[in-house]
Amino acid sequence: MTLPRIRILATGGTIAGSASSATDATGYRAGTASVDELIASVPALRELADLSGEQFGQLDSSDLTDALLLDLARRVQQLVDDPWVDGVVVTHGTDTLEETAYLLHLVLSTEKPVVLVGAMRPATALSADGPRNLFAAVTVAVSPATLGRGVLVVLDDEVHTARDVTKTTSLGVHAFASPYGPLGVVTDGRVAFYRSVDRPHTARTEFGIPEALPRSAVLFAHTGLDAASVEALDGVDVIVHAGFGNGTVSARLVDALDAARARGALVVRASRVGSGTLTVVGASADAANRWVAADDQNPQRARLLGALALTVTRDPAEVQRIFHTY
Ligand code: ASP
């Protein structure tokens, strides 16, 4: 029997991290174990797939840049274009895993499985979660049921869509959740899917992998935030304002955001509350097509979608359509 050929692309993170003691789950260095060591730590993987490993990097994911994200996207695209590769598993730090997954979900052109996986405990810890998560990720990557579902994130036996998943807690192995729930679960080497996402992704988006992304920044609203904080973002192409409640912007900031818009920046209203959909409020700046509402996207994903949108249009009404599409 021929096994599916899965490439494991390792980028670093806690899943490859090591500490000096098995009881230390936080004082460790991310990105030390090699991809071959990760694969060797789970002998049962060899029963699931014909595996090969590749070291993309050894980074703490907080050190990733947009340029590196695009390099990673180009490499994953090359791999999925290779007829000898049936699927790709990317090992990644959990801190920015949701951003990498979302970018890949929007720019890759493929029906093949692309699965991101991380761990909350370093490889040297008691009850390290990395080996189990890696086994689950490969389980998902080899399943025919995974084809065409876009980029997936697997942690703690759950399968999430890259469109929705977010890291919800700083410690603990159940650190990822999606506002509408996981797509499926992994149990004893089998994956069961219960739903799929409606919004277009991978082969069905209007985005390719751009040469570069425009500069973007997220401004987190708080009582007393002043216009000078917006003015300091001079030169930034995408300003995501993580506002109050339904994306409310303080009256103190409106002129500065409009000035940013007037110099050509894209202004996106998101919310700092963590879940929910933003409405385009009548008579607001986005109803007048000056700014754009982030729909239900969190600020860190909204800044990626905004940056990608600018690679295809500069018209805020078009960018609003993009936010309501993806
Ligand atoms: N700082 C680590 C990283 O994101 C955290 C983790 O992987 O859980 O690389």
XYZ file of C-alpha atoms and ligand atoms in Angstrom:
335
model
C 0.000 0.000 0.000
C 1.382 3.446 -0.848
C 1.056 5.999 1.898
C 0.221 9.663 1.221
C 3.367 11.767 0.796
C 3.392 14.550 3.348
C 6.050 17.245 3.655
C 6.628 18.663 7.122
C 7.875 22.221 6.912
C 9.283 23.339 10.255
C 9.472 27.016 11.184
C 10.360 26.830 14.912
C 8.119 27.690 17.860
C 7.466 25.970 21.150
C 6.726 22.690 19.394
C 10.478 22.641 18.691
C 11.401 24.319 21.975
C 13.575 23.038 24.792
C 14.001 23.884 28.457
C 16.627 22.707 30.942
C 14.084 20.817 33.015
C 11.020 18.688 32.267
C 9.002 20.708 34.779
C 9.721 24.007 33.027
C 6.915 24.779 30.573
C 7.594 28.500 30.117
C 11.320 29.223 30.582
C 12.430 27.595 27.336
C 13.952 28.528 24.017
C 11.599 28.203 21.040
C 12.863 26.622 17.833
C 15.734 24.346 18.858
C 14.697 20.792 17.858
C 15.177 20.031 14.155
C 12.409 18.845 11.877
C 13.994 15.366 11.838
C 13.918 15.275 15.637
C 10.250 16.318 15.614
C 9.391 13.523 13.203
C 11.483 10.990 15.133
C 9.636 11.868 18.343
C 6.436 10.318 16.967
C 7.308 6.889 15.475
C 3.588 6.213 14.742
C 3.707 8.921 12.054
C 5.474 6.451 9.757
C 2.326 4.305 9.717
C 0.231 7.246 8.503
C 2.345 8.844 5.817
C 5.447 8.774 3.701
C 7.058 11.747 5.435
C 9.824 14.097 4.512
C 11.007 17.055 6.570
C 12.256 20.471 5.604
C 13.592 23.189 7.882
C 12.173 26.549 6.779
C 13.449 28.330 9.886
C 13.974 28.118 13.649
C 12.023 31.127 14.782
C 9.992 32.200 17.720
C 6.884 33.130 15.752
C 6.849 36.593 17.310
C 9.939 37.290 15.163
C 8.215 36.572 11.835
C 7.849 39.418 9.361
C 5.515 39.931 6.427
C 8.448 39.246 4.077
C 9.054 35.878 5.773
C 5.342 35.064 5.628
C 5.389 35.620 1.883
C 8.550 33.479 1.526
C 6.757 30.734 3.440
C 3.678 31.083 1.219
C 5.855 30.781 -1.902
C 7.535 27.658 -0.531
C 4.232 26.000 0.419
C 2.843 26.833 -3.029
C 5.879 25.178 -4.673
C 5.346 22.096 -2.546
C 1.630 21.732 -3.263
C 2.334 22.262 -6.969
C 4.668 19.236 -6.856
C 2.741 16.124 -7.955
C 4.849 14.069 -5.520
C 3.502 15.970 -2.525
C -0.003 15.078 -1.294
C -0.133 17.548 1.572
C 1.911 19.915 3.728
C 2.099 20.234 7.511
C 3.694 23.430 8.822
C 5.008 23.386 12.390
C 4.795 26.884 13.833
C 4.903 28.908 17.023
C 1.453 29.460 18.441
C 1.819 33.197 19.058
C 1.289 34.245 15.439
C 0.104 30.941 14.007
C -3.330 32.380 13.234
C -1.838 35.149 11.077
C 0.337 32.807 9.023
C -2.552 30.381 8.602
C -4.910 33.144 7.451
C -2.458 34.558 4.935
C -1.883 31.087 3.450
C -5.657 30.479 3.428
C -6.113 33.579 1.256
C -3.144 33.370 -1.128
C -2.415 29.689 -1.806
C -3.906 28.157 -4.885
C -4.510 24.502 -4.086
C -7.060 21.913 -3.050
C -4.392 19.851 -1.245
C -4.290 19.744 2.555
C -2.204 22.432 4.233
C -2.256 22.061 8.010
C -0.586 24.282 10.605
C 0.308 22.865 13.993
C 2.020 24.106 17.125
C 2.323 23.279 20.792
C 1.902 25.103 24.062
C 4.553 23.105 25.926
C 8.153 22.705 24.785
C 9.316 19.352 23.458
C 11.232 18.708 26.703
C 8.224 19.268 29.027
C 6.283 16.691 31.003
C 3.218 15.818 28.921
C 4.474 17.805 25.951
C 1.560 18.399 23.591
C 3.677 18.759 20.436
C 4.004 15.051 19.523
C 0.265 14.472 19.949
C -0.588 17.599 17.964
C 1.829 16.597 15.189
C 0.260 13.153 14.992
C -3.191 14.775 14.769
C -2.021 17.230 12.102
C -0.648 14.447 9.912
C -3.863 12.480 10.507
C -5.771 15.438 9.075
C -3.312 15.971 6.210
C -3.615 12.367 4.962
C -7.413 12.252 5.082
C -9.249 12.529 1.724
C -11.980 14.398 3.653
C -9.535 17.302 4.090
C -9.263 18.113 0.362
C -10.551 21.561 -0.610
C -11.162 22.785 2.953
C -8.537 25.507 2.833
C -5.798 25.949 5.388
C -6.486 24.199 8.685
C -5.088 24.562 12.185
C -4.833 21.512 14.435
C -4.216 21.682 18.173
C -5.527 19.737 21.136
C -7.411 17.251 18.918
C -9.475 19.973 17.218
C -9.446 21.046 13.573
C -10.094 24.737 12.926
C -10.382 26.801 9.784
C -7.682 29.436 9.351
C -10.457 31.949 8.650
C -11.708 31.915 12.199
C -9.256 30.404 14.655
C -7.544 32.508 17.270
C -5.285 31.987 20.254
C -7.435 32.635 23.304
C -5.197 32.074 26.296
C -1.531 32.547 27.157
C -0.944 29.151 28.812
C -2.583 25.738 28.714
C -2.947 23.220 25.909
C -6.499 24.200 24.922
C -5.316 27.543 23.646
C -7.133 27.878 20.314
C -10.788 28.404 19.552
C -13.016 29.548 16.709
C -16.079 31.750 17.254
C -18.293 29.288 15.373
C -16.588 26.178 16.742
C -14.038 23.764 15.254
C -14.654 22.133 11.862
C -13.852 18.712 13.227
C -12.118 16.573 15.798
C -9.292 14.034 15.708
C -9.664 10.853 17.717
C -7.325 7.838 17.721
C -5.808 8.572 14.312
C -9.080 9.473 12.563
C -10.539 12.857 11.718
C -14.267 13.577 11.673
C -15.490 16.814 10.069
C -18.823 18.326 11.081
C -19.001 21.533 9.061
C -17.162 23.590 6.467
C -16.637 27.309 5.865
C -18.756 29.233 3.409
C -16.352 32.070 2.678
C -13.973 31.561 -0.294
C -10.359 30.576 0.268
C -7.227 29.136 -1.393
C -7.970 28.371 -5.065
C -11.170 30.456 -4.980
C -9.796 33.854 -3.876
C -8.822 36.813 -6.037
C -5.408 37.027 -4.343
C -2.097 35.651 -5.488
C 1.115 35.732 -3.482
C 2.284 39.344 -3.787
C 5.921 40.409 -4.060
C 5.472 42.394 -0.841
C 2.695 43.542 1.476
C 1.923 47.185 2.143
C 2.863 48.411 5.633
C 0.137 47.891 8.192
C -0.448 48.567 11.864
C -3.128 47.909 14.466
C -4.084 50.735 16.806
C -5.688 49.431 19.999
C -8.381 51.787 21.318
C -8.509 52.732 24.990
C -9.922 55.542 27.054
C -7.885 58.632 26.343
C -6.154 57.415 23.150
C -5.372 60.592 21.267
C -4.963 61.770 17.679
C -1.174 61.900 18.031
C -1.151 58.082 18.087
C -2.786 58.076 14.647
C -0.489 60.822 13.366
C 2.517 58.727 14.452
C 1.422 56.150 11.852
C 2.416 58.431 8.992
C 3.702 56.194 6.174
C 1.609 53.204 7.221
C -0.640 52.002 4.356
C -3.209 50.020 6.345
C -4.385 51.311 9.728
C -6.631 48.904 11.599
C -8.369 50.634 14.476
C -9.295 48.002 17.075
C -12.145 50.005 18.483
C -14.698 49.703 21.237
C -17.775 47.463 20.917
C -19.136 47.645 17.384
C -15.844 49.188 16.249
C -16.573 52.605 17.716
C -13.948 55.292 17.072
C -13.600 58.129 19.552
C -14.551 61.554 18.145
C -11.006 62.636 19.110
C -9.538 60.384 16.384
C -11.895 60.979 13.469
C -10.043 63.889 11.862
C -6.663 62.170 12.172
C -8.021 58.973 10.611
C -9.630 60.984 7.823
C -6.290 62.723 7.237
C -4.633 59.299 6.995
C -7.310 58.305 4.493
C -6.693 61.526 2.544
C -2.975 60.694 2.186
C -3.989 57.308 0.722
C -4.003 54.988 3.742
C -6.698 52.360 4.098
C -8.543 52.777 7.407
C -10.236 49.636 8.738
C -12.547 49.625 11.747
C -12.263 46.413 13.774
C -13.177 45.737 17.384
C -11.124 45.020 20.481
C -13.895 42.921 22.129
C -12.837 39.557 20.689
C -15.923 38.384 18.816
C -18.940 39.573 16.896
C -19.729 41.209 13.578
C -19.288 44.921 12.894
C -22.143 46.657 11.162
C -21.602 49.497 8.713
C -23.383 52.144 10.771
C -25.472 54.652 8.823
C -23.837 58.109 8.564
C -20.491 56.712 9.747
C -17.249 57.134 7.840
C -17.479 53.628 6.408
C -21.068 54.171 5.237
C -19.606 57.141 3.331
C -16.946 54.834 1.869
C -14.087 56.594 3.593
C -13.274 53.767 5.983
C -13.992 50.053 5.915
C -15.638 47.808 8.543
C -13.831 44.550 9.321
C -16.974 42.355 9.311
C -16.207 39.673 11.943
C -12.429 39.600 11.547
C -10.186 40.184 14.534
C -7.735 43.088 14.224
C -4.660 40.952 13.484
C -6.381 39.152 10.616
C -8.100 42.345 9.430
C -4.697 43.928 8.909
C -3.660 41.013 6.649
C -6.890 41.099 4.643
C -6.598 44.892 4.352
C -3.005 44.612 3.151
C -3.922 41.952 0.592
C -6.927 43.989 -0.537
C -4.587 46.894 -1.321
C -2.687 44.629 -3.699
C -5.812 44.436 -5.891
C -7.645 47.761 -5.330
C -7.347 51.139 -3.603
C -11.085 51.840 -3.622
C -12.549 51.603 -0.073
C -15.915 50.423 -1.451
C -14.139 47.546 -3.162
C -12.150 46.801 -0.014
C -15.449 46.715 1.895
C -16.755 44.164 -0.605
C -13.591 42.116 0.019
C -14.173 42.196 3.797
C -17.755 41.068 3.280
C -16.611 38.303 0.906
C -13.778 36.651 2.814
N 6.711 32.088 21.553
C 6.326 30.841 20.944
C 6.172 31.068 19.449
O 5.157 31.540 19.034
C 5.074 30.355 21.549
C 4.582 29.027 21.048
O 5.016 28.475 20.063
O 3.652 28.502 21.705
O 7.073 30.784 18.715
